[in-house]
Tab-separated table of C-alpha atoms and ligand atoms in Angstrom:
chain	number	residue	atom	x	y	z
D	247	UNK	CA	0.000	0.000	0.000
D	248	UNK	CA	2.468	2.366	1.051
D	249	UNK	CA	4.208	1.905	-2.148
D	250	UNK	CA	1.984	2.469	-4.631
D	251	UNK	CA	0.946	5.741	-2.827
D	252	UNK	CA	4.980	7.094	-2.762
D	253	UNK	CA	4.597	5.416	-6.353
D	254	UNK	CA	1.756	7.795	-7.485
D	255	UNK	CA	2.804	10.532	-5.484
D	256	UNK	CA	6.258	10.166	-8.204
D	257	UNK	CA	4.741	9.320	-10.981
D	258	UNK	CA	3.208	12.723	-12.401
D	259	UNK	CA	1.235	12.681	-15.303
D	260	UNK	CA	3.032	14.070	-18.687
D	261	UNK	CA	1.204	17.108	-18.879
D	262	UNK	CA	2.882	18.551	-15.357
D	263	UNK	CA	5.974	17.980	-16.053
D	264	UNK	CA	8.255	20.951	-16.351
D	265	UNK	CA	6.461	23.924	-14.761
D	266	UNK	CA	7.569	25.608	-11.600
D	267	UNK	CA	5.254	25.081	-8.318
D	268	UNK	CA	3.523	28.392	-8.334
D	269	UNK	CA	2.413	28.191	-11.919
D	270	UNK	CA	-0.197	25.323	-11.370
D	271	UNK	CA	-2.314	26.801	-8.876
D	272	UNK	CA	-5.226	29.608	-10.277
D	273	UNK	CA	-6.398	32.101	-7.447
D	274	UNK	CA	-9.097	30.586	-6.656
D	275	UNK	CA	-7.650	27.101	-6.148
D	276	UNK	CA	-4.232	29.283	-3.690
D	277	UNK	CA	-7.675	30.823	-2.081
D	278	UNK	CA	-9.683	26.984	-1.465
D	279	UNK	CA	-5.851	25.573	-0.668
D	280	UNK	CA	-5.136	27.903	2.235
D	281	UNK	CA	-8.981	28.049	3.113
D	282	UNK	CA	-8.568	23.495	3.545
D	283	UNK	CA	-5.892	24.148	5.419
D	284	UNK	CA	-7.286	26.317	7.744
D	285	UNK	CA	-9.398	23.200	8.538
D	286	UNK	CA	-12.595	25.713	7.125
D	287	UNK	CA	-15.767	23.104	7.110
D	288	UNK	CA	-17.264	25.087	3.893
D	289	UNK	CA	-14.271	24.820	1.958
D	290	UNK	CA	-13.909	20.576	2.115
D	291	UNK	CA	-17.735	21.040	0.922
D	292	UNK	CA	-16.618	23.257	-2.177
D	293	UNK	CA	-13.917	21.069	-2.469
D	294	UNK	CA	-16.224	17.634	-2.774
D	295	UNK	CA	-18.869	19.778	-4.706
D	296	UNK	CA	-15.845	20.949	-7.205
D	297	UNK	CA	-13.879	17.922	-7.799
D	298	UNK	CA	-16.551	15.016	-6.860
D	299	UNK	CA	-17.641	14.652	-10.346
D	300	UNK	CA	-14.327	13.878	-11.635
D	301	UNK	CA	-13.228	11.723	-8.203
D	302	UNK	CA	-16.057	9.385	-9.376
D	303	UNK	CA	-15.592	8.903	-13.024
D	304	UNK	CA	-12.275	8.399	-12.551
D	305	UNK	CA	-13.122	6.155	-9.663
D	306	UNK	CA	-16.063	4.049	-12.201
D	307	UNK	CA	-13.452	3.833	-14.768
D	308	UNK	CA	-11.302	2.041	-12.884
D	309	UNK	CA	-13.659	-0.071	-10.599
D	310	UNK	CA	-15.938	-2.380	-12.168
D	311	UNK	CA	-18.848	-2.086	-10.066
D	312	UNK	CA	-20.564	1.517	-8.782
D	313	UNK	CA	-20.628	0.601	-5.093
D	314	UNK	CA	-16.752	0.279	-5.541
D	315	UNK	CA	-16.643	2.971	-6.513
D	316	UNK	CA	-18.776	5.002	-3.829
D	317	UNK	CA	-16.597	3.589	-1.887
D	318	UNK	CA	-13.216	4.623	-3.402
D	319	UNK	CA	-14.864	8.531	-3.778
D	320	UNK	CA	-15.355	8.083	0.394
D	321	UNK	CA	-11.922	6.807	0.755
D	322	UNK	CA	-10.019	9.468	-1.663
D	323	UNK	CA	-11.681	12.145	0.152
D	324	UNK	CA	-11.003	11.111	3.332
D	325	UNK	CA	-7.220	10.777	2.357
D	326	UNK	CA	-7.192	14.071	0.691
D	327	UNK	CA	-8.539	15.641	3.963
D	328	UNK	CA	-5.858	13.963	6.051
D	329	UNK	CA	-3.086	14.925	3.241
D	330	UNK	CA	-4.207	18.236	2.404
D	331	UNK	CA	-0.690	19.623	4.208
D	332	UNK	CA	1.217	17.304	2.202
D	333	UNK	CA	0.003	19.029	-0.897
D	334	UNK	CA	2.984	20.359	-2.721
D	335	UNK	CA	1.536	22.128	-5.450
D	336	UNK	CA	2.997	20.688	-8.419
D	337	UNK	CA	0.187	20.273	-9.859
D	338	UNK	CA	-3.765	21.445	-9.937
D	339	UNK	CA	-5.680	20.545	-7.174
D	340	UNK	CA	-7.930	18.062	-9.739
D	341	UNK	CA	-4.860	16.561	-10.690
D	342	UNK	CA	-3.602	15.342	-7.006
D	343	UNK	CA	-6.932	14.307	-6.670
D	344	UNK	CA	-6.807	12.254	-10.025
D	345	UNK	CA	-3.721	10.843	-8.673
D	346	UNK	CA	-5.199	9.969	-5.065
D	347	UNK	CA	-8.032	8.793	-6.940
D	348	UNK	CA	-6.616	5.777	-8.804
D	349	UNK	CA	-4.035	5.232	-6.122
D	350	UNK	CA	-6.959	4.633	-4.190
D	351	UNK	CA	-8.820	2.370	-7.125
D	352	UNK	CA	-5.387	0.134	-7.484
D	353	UNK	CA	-5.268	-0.256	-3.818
D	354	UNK	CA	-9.072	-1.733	-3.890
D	355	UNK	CA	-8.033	-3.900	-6.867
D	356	UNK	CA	-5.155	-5.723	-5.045
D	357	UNK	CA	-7.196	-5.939	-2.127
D	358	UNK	CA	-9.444	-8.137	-3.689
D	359	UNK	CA	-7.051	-10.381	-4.379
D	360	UNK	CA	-5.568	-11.630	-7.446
D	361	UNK	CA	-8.217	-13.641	-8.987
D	362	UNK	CA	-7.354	-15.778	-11.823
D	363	UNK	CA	-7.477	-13.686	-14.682
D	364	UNK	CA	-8.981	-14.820	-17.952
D	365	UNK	CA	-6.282	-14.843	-20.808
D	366	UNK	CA	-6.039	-12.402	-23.309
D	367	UNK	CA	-3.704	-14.872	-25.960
D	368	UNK	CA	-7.005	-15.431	-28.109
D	369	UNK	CA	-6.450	-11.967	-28.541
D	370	UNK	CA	-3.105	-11.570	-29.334
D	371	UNK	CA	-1.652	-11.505	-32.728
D	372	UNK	CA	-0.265	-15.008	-34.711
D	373	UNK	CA	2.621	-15.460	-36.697
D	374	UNK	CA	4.407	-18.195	-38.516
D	375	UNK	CA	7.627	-20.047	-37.882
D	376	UNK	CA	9.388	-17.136	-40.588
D	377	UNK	CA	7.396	-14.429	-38.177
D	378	UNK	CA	4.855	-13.508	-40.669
D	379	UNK	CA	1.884	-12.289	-39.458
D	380	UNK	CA	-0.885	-14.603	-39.650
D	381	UNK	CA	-4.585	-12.856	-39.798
D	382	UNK	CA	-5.919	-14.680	-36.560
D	383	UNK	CA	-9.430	-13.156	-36.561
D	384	UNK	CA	-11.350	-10.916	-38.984
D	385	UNK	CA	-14.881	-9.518	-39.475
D	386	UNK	CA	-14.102	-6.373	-41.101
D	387	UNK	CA	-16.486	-5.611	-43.904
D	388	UNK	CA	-19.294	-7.053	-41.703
D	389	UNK	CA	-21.591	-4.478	-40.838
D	390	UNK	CA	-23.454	-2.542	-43.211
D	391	UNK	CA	-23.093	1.599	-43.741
D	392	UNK	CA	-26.546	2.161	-42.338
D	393	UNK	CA	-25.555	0.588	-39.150
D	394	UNK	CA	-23.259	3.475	-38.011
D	395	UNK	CA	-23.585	4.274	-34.357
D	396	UNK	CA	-23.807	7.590	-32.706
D	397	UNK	CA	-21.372	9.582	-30.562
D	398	UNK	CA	-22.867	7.807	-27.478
D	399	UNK	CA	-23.662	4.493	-28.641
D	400	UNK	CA	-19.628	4.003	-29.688
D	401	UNK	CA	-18.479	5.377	-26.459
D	402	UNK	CA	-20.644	2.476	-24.456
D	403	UNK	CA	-19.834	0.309	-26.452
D	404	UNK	CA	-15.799	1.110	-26.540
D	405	UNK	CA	-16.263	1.441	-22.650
D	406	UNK	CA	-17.847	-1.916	-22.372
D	407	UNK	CA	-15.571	-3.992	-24.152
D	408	UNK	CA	-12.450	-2.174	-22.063
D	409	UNK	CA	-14.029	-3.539	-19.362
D	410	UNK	CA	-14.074	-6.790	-20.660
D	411	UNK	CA	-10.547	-6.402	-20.402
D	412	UNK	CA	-9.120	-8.504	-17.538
D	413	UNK	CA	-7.414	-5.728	-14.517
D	414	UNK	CA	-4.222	-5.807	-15.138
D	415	UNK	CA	-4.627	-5.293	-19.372
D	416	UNK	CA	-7.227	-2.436	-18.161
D	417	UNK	CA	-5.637	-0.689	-15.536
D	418	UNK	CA	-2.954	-0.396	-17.681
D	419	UNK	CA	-4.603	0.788	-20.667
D	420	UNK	CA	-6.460	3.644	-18.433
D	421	UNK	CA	-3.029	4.816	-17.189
D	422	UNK	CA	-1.503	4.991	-20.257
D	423	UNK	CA	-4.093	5.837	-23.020
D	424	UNK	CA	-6.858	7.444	-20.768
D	425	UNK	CA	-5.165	9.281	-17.722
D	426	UNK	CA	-2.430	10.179	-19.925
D	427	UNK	CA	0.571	8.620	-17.705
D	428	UNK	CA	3.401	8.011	-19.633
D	429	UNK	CA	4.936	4.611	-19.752
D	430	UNK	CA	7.524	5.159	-17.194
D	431	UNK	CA	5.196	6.903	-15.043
D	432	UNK	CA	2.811	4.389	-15.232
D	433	UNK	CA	5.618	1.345	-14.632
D	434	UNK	CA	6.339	3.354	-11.532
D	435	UNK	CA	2.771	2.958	-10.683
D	436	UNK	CA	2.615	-0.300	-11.049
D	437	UNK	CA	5.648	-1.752	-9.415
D	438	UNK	CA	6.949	-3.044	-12.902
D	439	UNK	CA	9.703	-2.271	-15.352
D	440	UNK	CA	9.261	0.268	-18.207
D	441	UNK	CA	10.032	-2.759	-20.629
D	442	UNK	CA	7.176	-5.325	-18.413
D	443	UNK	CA	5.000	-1.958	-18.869
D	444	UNK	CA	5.359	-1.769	-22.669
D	445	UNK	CA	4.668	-5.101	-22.822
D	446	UNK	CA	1.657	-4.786	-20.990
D	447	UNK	CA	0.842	-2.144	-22.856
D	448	UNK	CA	1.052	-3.413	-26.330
D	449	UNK	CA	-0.511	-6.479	-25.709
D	450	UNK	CA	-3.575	-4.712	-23.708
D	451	UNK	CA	-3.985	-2.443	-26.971
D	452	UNK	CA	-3.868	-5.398	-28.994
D	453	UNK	CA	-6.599	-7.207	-27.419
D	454	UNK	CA	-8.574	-4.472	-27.187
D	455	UNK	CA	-7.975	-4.183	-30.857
D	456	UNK	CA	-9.519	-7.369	-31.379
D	457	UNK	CA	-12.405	-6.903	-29.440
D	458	UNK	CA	-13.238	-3.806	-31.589
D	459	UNK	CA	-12.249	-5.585	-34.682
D	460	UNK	CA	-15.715	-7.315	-35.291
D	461	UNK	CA	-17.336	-3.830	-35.013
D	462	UNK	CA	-14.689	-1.429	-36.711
D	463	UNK	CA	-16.656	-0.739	-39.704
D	464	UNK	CA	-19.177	0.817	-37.500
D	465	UNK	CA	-16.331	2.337	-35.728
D	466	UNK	CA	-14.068	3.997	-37.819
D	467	UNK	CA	-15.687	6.872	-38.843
D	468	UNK	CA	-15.257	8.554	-35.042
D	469	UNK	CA	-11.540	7.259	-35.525
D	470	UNK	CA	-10.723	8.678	-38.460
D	471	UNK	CA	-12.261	12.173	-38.442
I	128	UNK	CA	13.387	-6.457	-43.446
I	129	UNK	CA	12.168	-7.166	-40.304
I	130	UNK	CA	9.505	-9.623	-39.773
I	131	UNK	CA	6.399	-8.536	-38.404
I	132	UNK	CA	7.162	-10.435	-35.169
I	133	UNK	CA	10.248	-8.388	-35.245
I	134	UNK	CA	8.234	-5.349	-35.868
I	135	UNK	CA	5.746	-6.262	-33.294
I	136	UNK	CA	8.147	-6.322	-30.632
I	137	UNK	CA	9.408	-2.761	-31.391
I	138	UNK	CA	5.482	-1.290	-32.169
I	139	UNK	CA	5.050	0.571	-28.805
I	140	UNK	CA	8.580	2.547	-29.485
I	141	UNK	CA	7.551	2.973	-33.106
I	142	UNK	CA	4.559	4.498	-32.365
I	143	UNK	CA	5.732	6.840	-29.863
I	144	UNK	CA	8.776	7.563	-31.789
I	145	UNK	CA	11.434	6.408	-29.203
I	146	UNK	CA	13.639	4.264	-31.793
I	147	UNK	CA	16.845	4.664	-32.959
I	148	UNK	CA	16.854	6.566	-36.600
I	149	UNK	CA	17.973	3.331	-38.183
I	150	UNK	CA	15.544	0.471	-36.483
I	151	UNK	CA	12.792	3.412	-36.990
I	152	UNK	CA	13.388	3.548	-40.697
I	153	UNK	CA	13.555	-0.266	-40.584
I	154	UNK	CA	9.557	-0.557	-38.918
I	155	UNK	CA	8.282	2.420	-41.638
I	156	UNK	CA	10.004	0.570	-44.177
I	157	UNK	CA	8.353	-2.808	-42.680
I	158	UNK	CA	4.613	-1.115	-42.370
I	159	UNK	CA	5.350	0.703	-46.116
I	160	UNK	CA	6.223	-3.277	-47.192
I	161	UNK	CA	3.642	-5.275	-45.310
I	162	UNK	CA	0.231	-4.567	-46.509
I	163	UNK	CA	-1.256	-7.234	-43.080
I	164	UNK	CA	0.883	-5.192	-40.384
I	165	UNK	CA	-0.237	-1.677	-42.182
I	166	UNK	CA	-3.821	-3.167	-41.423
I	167	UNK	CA	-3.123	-4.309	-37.676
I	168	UNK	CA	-0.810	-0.497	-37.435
I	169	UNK	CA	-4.542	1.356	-38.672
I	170	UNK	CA	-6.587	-0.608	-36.521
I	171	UNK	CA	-4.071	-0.213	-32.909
I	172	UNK	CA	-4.344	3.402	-33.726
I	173	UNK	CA	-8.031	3.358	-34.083
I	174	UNK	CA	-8.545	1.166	-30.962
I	175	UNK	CA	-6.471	3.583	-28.418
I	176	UNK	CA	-8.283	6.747	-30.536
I	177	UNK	CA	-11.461	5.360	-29.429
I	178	UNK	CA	-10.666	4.378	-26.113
I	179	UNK	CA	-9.372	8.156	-25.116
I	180	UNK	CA	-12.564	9.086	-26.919
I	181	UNK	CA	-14.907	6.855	-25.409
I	182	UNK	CA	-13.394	8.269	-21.074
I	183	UNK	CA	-13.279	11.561	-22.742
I	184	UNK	CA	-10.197	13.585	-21.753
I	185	UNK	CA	-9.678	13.315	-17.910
I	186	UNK	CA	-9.153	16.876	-17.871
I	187	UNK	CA	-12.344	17.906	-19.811
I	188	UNK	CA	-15.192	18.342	-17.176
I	189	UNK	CA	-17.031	15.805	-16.285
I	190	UNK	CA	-20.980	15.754	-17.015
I	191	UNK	CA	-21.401	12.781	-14.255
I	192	UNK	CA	-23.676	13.017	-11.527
I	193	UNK	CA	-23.015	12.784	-7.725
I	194	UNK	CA	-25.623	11.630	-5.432
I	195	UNK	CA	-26.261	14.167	-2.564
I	196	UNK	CA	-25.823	11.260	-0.091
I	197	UNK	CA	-22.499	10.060	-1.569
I	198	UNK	CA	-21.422	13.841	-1.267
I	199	UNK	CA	-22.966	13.854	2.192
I	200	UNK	CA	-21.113	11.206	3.381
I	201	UNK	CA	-17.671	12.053	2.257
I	202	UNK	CA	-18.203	15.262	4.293
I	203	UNK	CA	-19.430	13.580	7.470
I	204	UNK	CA	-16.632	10.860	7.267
I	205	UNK	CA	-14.462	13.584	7.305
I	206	UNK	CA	-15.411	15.062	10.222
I	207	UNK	CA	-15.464	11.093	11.910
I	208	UNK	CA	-11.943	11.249	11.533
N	163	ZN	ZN1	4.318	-7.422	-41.352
């Protein structure tokens, strides 16, 4: 546990890097900083009124059910309130919390254990004994022009086969592609090597990949444009 | 030419443009070559696209609803502790 938070709390994402302290705080959020830290009641409510929206997508994203989530917003708040001093301002307030946030999510994940994970291999690209890559599964061409899907039909769907993803091909996907850690920061994260990470990585695109593959044709268009 | 296993195993650094000038050529060349990794290149692309599109951008806000009681809560376990 106490790794992963000193992991997190090293592991900034991209878009932070290289900016001196003072520049990532707006007035308002130097005014609701010192106003936490004067232990002001009304100011943790601004604060969970502000930022709760975000705590708890980031929080679903990460957790597969909602009451995991409830519970991660409960716990990430109550850390932030009894870190709030620790706050070093190299970064916005919402993204320490993002931080906190899916700290919080991984430590719930490896709470629950490592279950046995389904496989992705099926997934995974084929090749031949010269290394030529083998087509292992394809569909595309399947679907019909007419059968295009809206904005938010594509993002349910994308978001539901992501979850189908087993953890440890998710998690790092979200860190990576979604919460915009980059590879090092999110090997940090996760206790592994930047080379285990771009495994990971590669191989949790891939499958997701595949999963799309079937219904790319529908797809594409929101791709491409 | 590398073989697309070969090319496989360096994708990630491809893609983010961390190779070496040489083994960097050597994947273009590869993906310029190999009509079935051009096809697998288009659709990793489009898989991560629509992932980031599907979350959103984490720093965009975010439309999602809290319940007043999950709000409530965080504020009265706060001042449980
Ligand atoms: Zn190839």
């Amino acid at each position: 546990m106490a790794r992963a938070t000193s992991a997190i709390s090293r592991a900034k994402p991209a878009t932070t890097a290289g900016t001196s302290q003072s520049e990532y705080l707006d007035s308002s959020e130097k005014e609701l900083l010192d106003c936490l830290r004067a232990g002001d009641n009304g100011c943790y409510e601004i604060l969970v009124r502000r930022f709760g929206p975000q705590v708890l997508a980031t929080a679903k994203r990460y957790l597969r059910s909602d009451a995991d989530a409830a519970d991660c917003f409960q716990d990430t708040f109550l850390a932030v309130f009894k870190s709030i001093d620790k706050f070093e301002q190299r970064s916005t307030i919402g993204t320490w919390l993002r931080g906190i946030t899916i700290n919080q999510c991984l430590m719930r994940i490896r709470a629950q254990g490592r279950r046995q994970e389904d496989s992705i291999e099926h997934l995974l690209p084929v090749f031949d004994e010269k290394g030529n890559r083998m087509d292992s599964c394809s569909s595309n061409g399947s679907c019909q022009i007419d059968e295009l899907l809206d904005t938010a039909q594509m993002k349910q769907l994308v978001r539901e086969k992501i979850l189908e993803l087993p953890d440890t091909s998710r998690v790092m996907l979200l860190l990576r592609d979604i919460d915009g850690y980059s590879t090092k920061e999110a090997a940090t994260i996760l206790g592994i090597s930047v080379t285990a990470a771009k495994t990971r990585l590669h191989r949790s695109r891939t499958a997701l990949g595949a999963l799309l593959k079937p219904e790319m044709e529908r797809l594409k268009y929101h791709a491409d444009v | 030419m590398l073989t697309c296993k070969e090319f496989d195993d360096f994708m990630v650094d491809y893609l983010e443009q961390g190779l070496p000038v040489w083994r960097n050529f050597m994947c273009w060349l590869h993906v310029k070559m190999c009509r079935e990794c051009a096809d697998f290149v288009r659709d990793y692309k489009r898989a991560v696209k629509l992932g980031q599109i599907a979350f959103d951008s984490p720093d965009e806000p975010v439309p999602d609803f809290v319940p007043e009681e999950l709000i409530k809560a965080a504020l009265s376990h706060r001042r449980s502790n």
